[in-house]
Coordinates of C-alpha atoms in Angstrom, one line a residue:
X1 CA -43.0 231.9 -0.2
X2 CA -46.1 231.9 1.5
X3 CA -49.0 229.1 1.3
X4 CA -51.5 232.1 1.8
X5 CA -49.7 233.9 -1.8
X6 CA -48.7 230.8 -3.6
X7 CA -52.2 229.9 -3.2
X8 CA -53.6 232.3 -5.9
X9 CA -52.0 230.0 -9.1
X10 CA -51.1 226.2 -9.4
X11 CA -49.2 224.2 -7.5
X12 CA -47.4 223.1 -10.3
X13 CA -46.3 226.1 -11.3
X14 CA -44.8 226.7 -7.1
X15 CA -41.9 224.6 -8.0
X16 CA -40.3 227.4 -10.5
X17 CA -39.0 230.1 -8.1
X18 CA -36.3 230.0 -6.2
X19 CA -37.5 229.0 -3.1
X20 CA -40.8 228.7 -4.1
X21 CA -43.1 225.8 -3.5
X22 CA -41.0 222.3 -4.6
X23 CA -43.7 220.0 -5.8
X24 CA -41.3 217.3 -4.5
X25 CA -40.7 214.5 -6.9
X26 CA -43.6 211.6 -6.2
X27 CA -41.6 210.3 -2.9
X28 CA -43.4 208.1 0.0
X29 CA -41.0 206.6 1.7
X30 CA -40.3 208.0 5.6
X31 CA -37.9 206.8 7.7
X32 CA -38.4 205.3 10.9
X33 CA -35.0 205.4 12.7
X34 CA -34.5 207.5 15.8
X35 CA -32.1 210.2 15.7
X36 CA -28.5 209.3 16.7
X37 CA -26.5 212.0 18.4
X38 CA -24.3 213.9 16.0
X39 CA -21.1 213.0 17.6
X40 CA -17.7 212.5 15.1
X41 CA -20.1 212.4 12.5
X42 CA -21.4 215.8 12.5
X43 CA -18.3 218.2 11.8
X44 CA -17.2 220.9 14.6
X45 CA -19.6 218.9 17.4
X46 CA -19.3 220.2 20.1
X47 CA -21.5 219.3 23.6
X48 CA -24.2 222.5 24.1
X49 CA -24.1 224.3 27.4
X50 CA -26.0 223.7 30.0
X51 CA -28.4 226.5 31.4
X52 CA -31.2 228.7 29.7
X53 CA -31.5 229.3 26.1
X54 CA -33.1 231.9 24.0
X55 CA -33.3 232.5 20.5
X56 CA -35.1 235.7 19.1
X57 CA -35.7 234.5 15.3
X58 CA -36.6 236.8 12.1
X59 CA -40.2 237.0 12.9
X60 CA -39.3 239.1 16.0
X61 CA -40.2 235.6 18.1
X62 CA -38.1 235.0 21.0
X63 CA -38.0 231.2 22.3
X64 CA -36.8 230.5 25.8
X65 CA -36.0 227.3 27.4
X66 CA -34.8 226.3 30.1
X67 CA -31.6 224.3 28.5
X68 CA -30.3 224.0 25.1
X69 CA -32.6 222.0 23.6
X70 CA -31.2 218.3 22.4
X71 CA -34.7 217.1 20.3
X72 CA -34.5 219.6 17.4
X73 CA -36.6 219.0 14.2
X74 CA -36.1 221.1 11.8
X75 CA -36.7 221.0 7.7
X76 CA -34.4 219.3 6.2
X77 CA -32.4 222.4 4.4
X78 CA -32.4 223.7 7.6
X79 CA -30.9 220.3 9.1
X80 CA -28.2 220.1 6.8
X81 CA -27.0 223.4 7.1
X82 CA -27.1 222.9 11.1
X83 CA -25.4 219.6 10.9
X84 CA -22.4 221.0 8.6
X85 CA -22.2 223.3 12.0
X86 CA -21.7 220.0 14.2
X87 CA -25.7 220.7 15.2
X88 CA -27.7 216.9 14.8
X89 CA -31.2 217.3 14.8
X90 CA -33.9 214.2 15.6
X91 CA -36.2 214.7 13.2
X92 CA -37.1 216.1 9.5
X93 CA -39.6 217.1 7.2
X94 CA -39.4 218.0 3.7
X95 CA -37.7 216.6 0.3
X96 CA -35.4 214.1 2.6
X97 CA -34.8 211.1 0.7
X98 CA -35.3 210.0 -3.7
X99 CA -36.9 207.3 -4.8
X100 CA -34.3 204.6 -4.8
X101 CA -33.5 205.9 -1.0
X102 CA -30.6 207.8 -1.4
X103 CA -30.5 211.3 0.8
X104 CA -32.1 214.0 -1.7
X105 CA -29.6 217.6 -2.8
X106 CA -31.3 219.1 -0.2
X107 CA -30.2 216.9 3.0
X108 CA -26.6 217.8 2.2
X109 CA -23.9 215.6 3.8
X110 CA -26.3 214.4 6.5
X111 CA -26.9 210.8 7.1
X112 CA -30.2 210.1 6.7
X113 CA -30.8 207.2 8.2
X114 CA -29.7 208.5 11.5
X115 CA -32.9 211.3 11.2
X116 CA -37.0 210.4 11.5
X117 CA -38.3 211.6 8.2
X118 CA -41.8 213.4 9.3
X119 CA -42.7 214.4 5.6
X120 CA -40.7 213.6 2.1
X121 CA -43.1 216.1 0.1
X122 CA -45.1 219.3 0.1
X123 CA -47.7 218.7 3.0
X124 CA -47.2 215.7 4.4
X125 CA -46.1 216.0 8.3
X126 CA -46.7 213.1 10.5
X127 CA -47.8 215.0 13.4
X128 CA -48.5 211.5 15.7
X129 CA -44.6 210.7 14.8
X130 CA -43.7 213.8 15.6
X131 CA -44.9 214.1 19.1
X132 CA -43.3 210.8 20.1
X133 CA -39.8 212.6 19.6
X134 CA -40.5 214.4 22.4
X135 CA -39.9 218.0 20.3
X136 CA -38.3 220.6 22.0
X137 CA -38.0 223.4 19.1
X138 CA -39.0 223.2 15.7
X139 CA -36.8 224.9 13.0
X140 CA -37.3 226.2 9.0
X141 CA -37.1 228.4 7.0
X142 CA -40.0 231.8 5.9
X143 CA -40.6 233.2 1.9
X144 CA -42.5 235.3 3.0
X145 CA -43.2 238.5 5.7
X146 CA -46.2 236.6 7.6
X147 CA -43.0 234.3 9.1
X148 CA -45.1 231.2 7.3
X149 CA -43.1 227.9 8.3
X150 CA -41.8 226.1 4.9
X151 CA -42.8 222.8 4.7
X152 CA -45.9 222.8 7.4
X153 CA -48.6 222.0 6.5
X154 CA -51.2 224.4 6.9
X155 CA -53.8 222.4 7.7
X156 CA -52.1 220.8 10.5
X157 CA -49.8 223.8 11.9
X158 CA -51.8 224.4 14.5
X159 CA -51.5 220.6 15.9
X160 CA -48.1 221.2 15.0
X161 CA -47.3 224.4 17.2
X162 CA -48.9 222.8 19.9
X163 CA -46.4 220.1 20.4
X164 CA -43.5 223.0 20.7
X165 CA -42.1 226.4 19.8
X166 CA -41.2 227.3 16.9
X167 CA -38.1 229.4 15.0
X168 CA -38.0 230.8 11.6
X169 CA -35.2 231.8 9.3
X170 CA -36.3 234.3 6.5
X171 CA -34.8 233.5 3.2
X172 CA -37.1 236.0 1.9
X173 CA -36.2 239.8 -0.5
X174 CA -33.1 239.7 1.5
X175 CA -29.5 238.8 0.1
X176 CA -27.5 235.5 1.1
X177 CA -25.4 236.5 3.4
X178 CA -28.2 237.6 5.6
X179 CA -29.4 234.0 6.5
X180 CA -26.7 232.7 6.4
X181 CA -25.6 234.6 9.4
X182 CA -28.4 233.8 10.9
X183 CA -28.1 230.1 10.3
X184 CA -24.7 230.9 12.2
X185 CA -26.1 232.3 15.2
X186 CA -28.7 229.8 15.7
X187 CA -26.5 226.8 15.3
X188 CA -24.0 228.4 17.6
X189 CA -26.8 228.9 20.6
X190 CA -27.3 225.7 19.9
X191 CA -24.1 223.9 20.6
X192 CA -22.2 224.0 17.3
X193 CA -18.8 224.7 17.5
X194 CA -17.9 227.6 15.2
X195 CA -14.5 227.5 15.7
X196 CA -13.7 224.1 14.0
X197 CA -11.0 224.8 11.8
X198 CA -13.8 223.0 8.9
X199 CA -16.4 225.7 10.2
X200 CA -13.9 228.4 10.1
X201 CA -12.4 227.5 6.6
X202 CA -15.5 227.6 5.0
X203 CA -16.5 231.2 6.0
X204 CA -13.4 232.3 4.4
X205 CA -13.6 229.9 1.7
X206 CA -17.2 231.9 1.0
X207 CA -15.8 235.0 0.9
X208 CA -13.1 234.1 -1.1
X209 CA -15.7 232.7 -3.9
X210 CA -17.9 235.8 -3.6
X211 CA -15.0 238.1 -4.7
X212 CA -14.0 235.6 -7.4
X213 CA -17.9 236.2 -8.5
X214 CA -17.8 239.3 -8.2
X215 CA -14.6 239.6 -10.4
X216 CA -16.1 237.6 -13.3
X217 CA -19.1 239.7 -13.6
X218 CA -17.0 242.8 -13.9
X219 CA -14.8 241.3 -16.4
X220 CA -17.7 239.7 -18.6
X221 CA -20.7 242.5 -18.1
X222 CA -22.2 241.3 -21.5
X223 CA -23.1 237.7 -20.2
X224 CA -26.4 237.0 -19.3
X225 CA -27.3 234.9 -17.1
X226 CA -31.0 233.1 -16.4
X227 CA -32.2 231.5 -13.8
X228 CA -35.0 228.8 -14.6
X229 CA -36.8 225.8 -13.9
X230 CA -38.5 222.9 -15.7
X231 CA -41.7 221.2 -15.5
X232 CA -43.8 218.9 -18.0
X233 CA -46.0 221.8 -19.4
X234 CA -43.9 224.6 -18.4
X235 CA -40.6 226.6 -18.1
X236 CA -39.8 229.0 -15.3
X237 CA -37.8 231.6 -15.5
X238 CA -37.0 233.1 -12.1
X239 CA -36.6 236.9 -11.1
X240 CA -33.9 238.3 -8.8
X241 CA -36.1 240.3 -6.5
X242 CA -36.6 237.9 -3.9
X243 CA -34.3 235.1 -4.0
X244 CA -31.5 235.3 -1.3
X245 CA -29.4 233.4 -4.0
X246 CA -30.2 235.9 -6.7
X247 CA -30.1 238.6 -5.1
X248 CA -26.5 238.7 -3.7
X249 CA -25.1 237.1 -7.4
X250 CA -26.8 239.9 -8.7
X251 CA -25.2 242.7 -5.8
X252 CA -22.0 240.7 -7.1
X253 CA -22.6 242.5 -10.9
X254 CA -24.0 239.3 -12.7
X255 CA -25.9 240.4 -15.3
X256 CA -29.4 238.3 -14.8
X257 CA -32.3 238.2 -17.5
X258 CA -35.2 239.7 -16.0
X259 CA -39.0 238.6 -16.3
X260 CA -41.2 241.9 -16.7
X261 CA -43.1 242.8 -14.0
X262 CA -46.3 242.5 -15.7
X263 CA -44.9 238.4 -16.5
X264 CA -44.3 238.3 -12.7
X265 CA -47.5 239.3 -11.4
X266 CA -49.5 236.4 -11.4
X267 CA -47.3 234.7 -9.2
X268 CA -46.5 237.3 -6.9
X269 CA -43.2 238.4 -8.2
X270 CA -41.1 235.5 -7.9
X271 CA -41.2 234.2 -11.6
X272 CA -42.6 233.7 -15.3
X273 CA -43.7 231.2 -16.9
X274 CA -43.3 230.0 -20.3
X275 CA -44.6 227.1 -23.0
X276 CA -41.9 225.1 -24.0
X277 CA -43.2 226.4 -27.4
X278 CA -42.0 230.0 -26.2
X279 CA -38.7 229.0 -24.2
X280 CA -37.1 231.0 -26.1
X281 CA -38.5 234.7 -25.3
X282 CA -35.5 235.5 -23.5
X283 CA -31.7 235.4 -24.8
X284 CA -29.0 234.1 -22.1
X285 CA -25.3 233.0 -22.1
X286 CA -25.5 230.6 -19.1
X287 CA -28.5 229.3 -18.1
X288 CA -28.3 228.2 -14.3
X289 CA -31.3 225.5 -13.6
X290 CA -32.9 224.5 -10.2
X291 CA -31.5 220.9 -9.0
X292 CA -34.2 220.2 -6.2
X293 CA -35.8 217.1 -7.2
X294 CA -39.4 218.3 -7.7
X295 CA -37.7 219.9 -10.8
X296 CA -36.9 218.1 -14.2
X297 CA -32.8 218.2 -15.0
X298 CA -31.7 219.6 -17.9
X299 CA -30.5 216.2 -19.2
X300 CA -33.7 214.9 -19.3
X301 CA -35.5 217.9 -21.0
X302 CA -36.3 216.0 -24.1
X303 CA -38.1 219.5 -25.7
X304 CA -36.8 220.7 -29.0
X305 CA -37.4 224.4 -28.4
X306 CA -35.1 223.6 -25.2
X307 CA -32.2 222.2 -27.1
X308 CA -32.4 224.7 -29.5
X309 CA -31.4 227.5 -26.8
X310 CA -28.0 228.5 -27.7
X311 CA -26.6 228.1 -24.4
X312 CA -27.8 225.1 -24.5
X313 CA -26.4 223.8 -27.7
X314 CA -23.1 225.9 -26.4
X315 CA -22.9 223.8 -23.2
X316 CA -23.2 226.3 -20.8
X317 CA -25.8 225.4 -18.5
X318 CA -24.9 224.6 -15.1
X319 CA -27.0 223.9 -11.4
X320 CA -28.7 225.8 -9.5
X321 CA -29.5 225.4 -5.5
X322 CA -32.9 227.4 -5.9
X323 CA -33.2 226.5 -2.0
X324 CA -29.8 226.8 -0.5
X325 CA -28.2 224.7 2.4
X326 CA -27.9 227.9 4.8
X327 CA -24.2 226.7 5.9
X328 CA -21.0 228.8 4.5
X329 CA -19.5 225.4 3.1
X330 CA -22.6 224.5 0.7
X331 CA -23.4 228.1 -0.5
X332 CA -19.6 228.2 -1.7
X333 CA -19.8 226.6 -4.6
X334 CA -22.6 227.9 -5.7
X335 CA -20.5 231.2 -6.0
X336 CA -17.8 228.9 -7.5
X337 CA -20.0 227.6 -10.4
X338 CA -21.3 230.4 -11.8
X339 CA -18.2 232.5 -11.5
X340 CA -16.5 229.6 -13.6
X341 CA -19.8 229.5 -15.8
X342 CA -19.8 233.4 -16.3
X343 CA -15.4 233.4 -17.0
X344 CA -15.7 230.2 -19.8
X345 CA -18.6 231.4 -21.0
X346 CA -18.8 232.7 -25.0
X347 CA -21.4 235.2 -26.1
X348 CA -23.9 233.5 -27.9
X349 CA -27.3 235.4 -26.7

């Protein structure tokens, strides 16, 4: 989503849609360790060739180089989903590490102690650390159709772009499987080796899940599913209009509970939000929640109107990866889970 949109209502509100603006939980810890190379620890490495490289990305941008670059920063969805592709990158910014240290949902199976952590939360980018990695390409991910870079800060981008080129990945009103073969292309040009049998296993371990998805949601058309997010003050419920997640469950058949547009418009379409006192305005079956960390859990929701949801008091609430790891082997069970959700699920809305 773009800073220039999301601008118009609070921040604390951002966190809500999927892939909107994670407040990040209170984090200020950033690593200092240089970047290791990938090698047996990043699956399917595999050396990048020498020569030129290009890469045209989805804001029509094409970056040239003369080699494949080795000194990648990237955000750290986008690192993740790059290293699961055998693709190490040297630096990262965004919601990297928790509080007690551990690697947050969004660094995936990367070690993070083997990255330089630039920024743990919204706008903080250590430009100085940055330029002493020597950066050859810079990589995230767009929400919106200015190309705006998630996770830079936008009063340092300039700075920023100065140091080097950049590529985007949109993850915006476009289905799943659209960045994700994008995320496929890019970490092939840049050395991955998409023919591990892990790499290719996982394709066809997607493809399997999104048919089992799509089965469920045929079979149980009357479950309703919503997508939403927590916060102190407020509850989120997300719309399916611009959420690459959303989007392709809901080209699968799942039936998803949908804000009005009038609900949606002061936050530019991706959500609505709620009192706690009014959590209830909208009956679902399955209620899928965001798991980024800037988000409360639903175990620690101590609000009675929550608890009071009958999917809730039915046990059928499951996770949500409102900013998914763009690599075939984390966006898998996220077809898993809510096929199994939607096929144990009893009507209760």
């Amino acid at each position: 989503m773009s800073n220039a949109r999301t601008a118009r209502f609070s921040r604390r509100g951002l966190l809500a849609a999927g892939g909107a603006l994670g407040l990040g939980a209170a984090l200020a810890a950033c690593g200092d360790g240089d970047a290791k190379s990938g090698g047996s620890d990043a699956p399917g490495s595999a050396e990048p060739e020498s020569g030129p490289w290009s890469f045209e990305d989805d804001r029509g941008t094409t970056v040239k180089l003369d080699k494949v670059p080795a000194n990648i920063v990237a955000f750290t969805g986008v690192a993740a989903a790059l290293y699961d592709y055998g693709v190490q990158v040297k630096g990262v910014f965004g919601p990297t590490r928790t509080k007690d240290g551990k690697a947050d949902v969004q660094a995936g199976d990367m070690d993070v102690s083997k990255v330089t952590v630039l920024g743990n939360v919204w706008d903080q980018f250590n430009v100085e650390k940055y330029a002493t990695l020597a950066p050859e390409v810079l990589v995230s991910t767009t929400f919106d159709d200015a190309g705006t870079l998630w996770y830079v800060p936008e009063a340092s981008k300039d700075k920023i772009a100065k140091l080097a080129p950049s590529v985007a990945i949109s993850v915006y009103d476009r289905q799943l499987t659209a960045p994700l073969e994008r995320m496929w292309e890019l970490a092939g040009s840049l050395g991955g080796d998409m023919k591990a049998a892990a790499v290719v296993d996982a394709k066809k371990r997607f493809e399997v899940a999104s048919e089992r998805l799509r089965k469920a949601a045929k079979a149980h058309p009357d479950i309703k599913v919503m997508a939403g997010s927590a916060s102190p003050e407020l509850f989120y419920v997300s719309g399916t209009d611009l959420s690459a997640d959303l989007e392709y469950f809901k080209a699968l058949g799942v039936n998803f509970v949908e804000p009005t547009e009038e609900a949606k418009k002061p936050t530019g379409g991706w959500f609505e939000s709620l009192s706690w006192e009014n959590v209830d305005k909208h009956q679902a079956d399955v209620i899928i929640m965001d798991d980024r960390s800037s988000a409360i859990q639903p175990a620690d929701i101590a609000e009675a109107t929550w608890k009071k949801l009958p999917a809730v008091k039915a046990g059928q609430v499951i996770a949500r990866s409102a900013e998914p790891i763009l690599s075939y082997d984390k966006c898998t069970p996220l077809l898993d889970n809510l096929a199994e959700a939607i096929e144990k699920a009893k009507k209760v809305s």
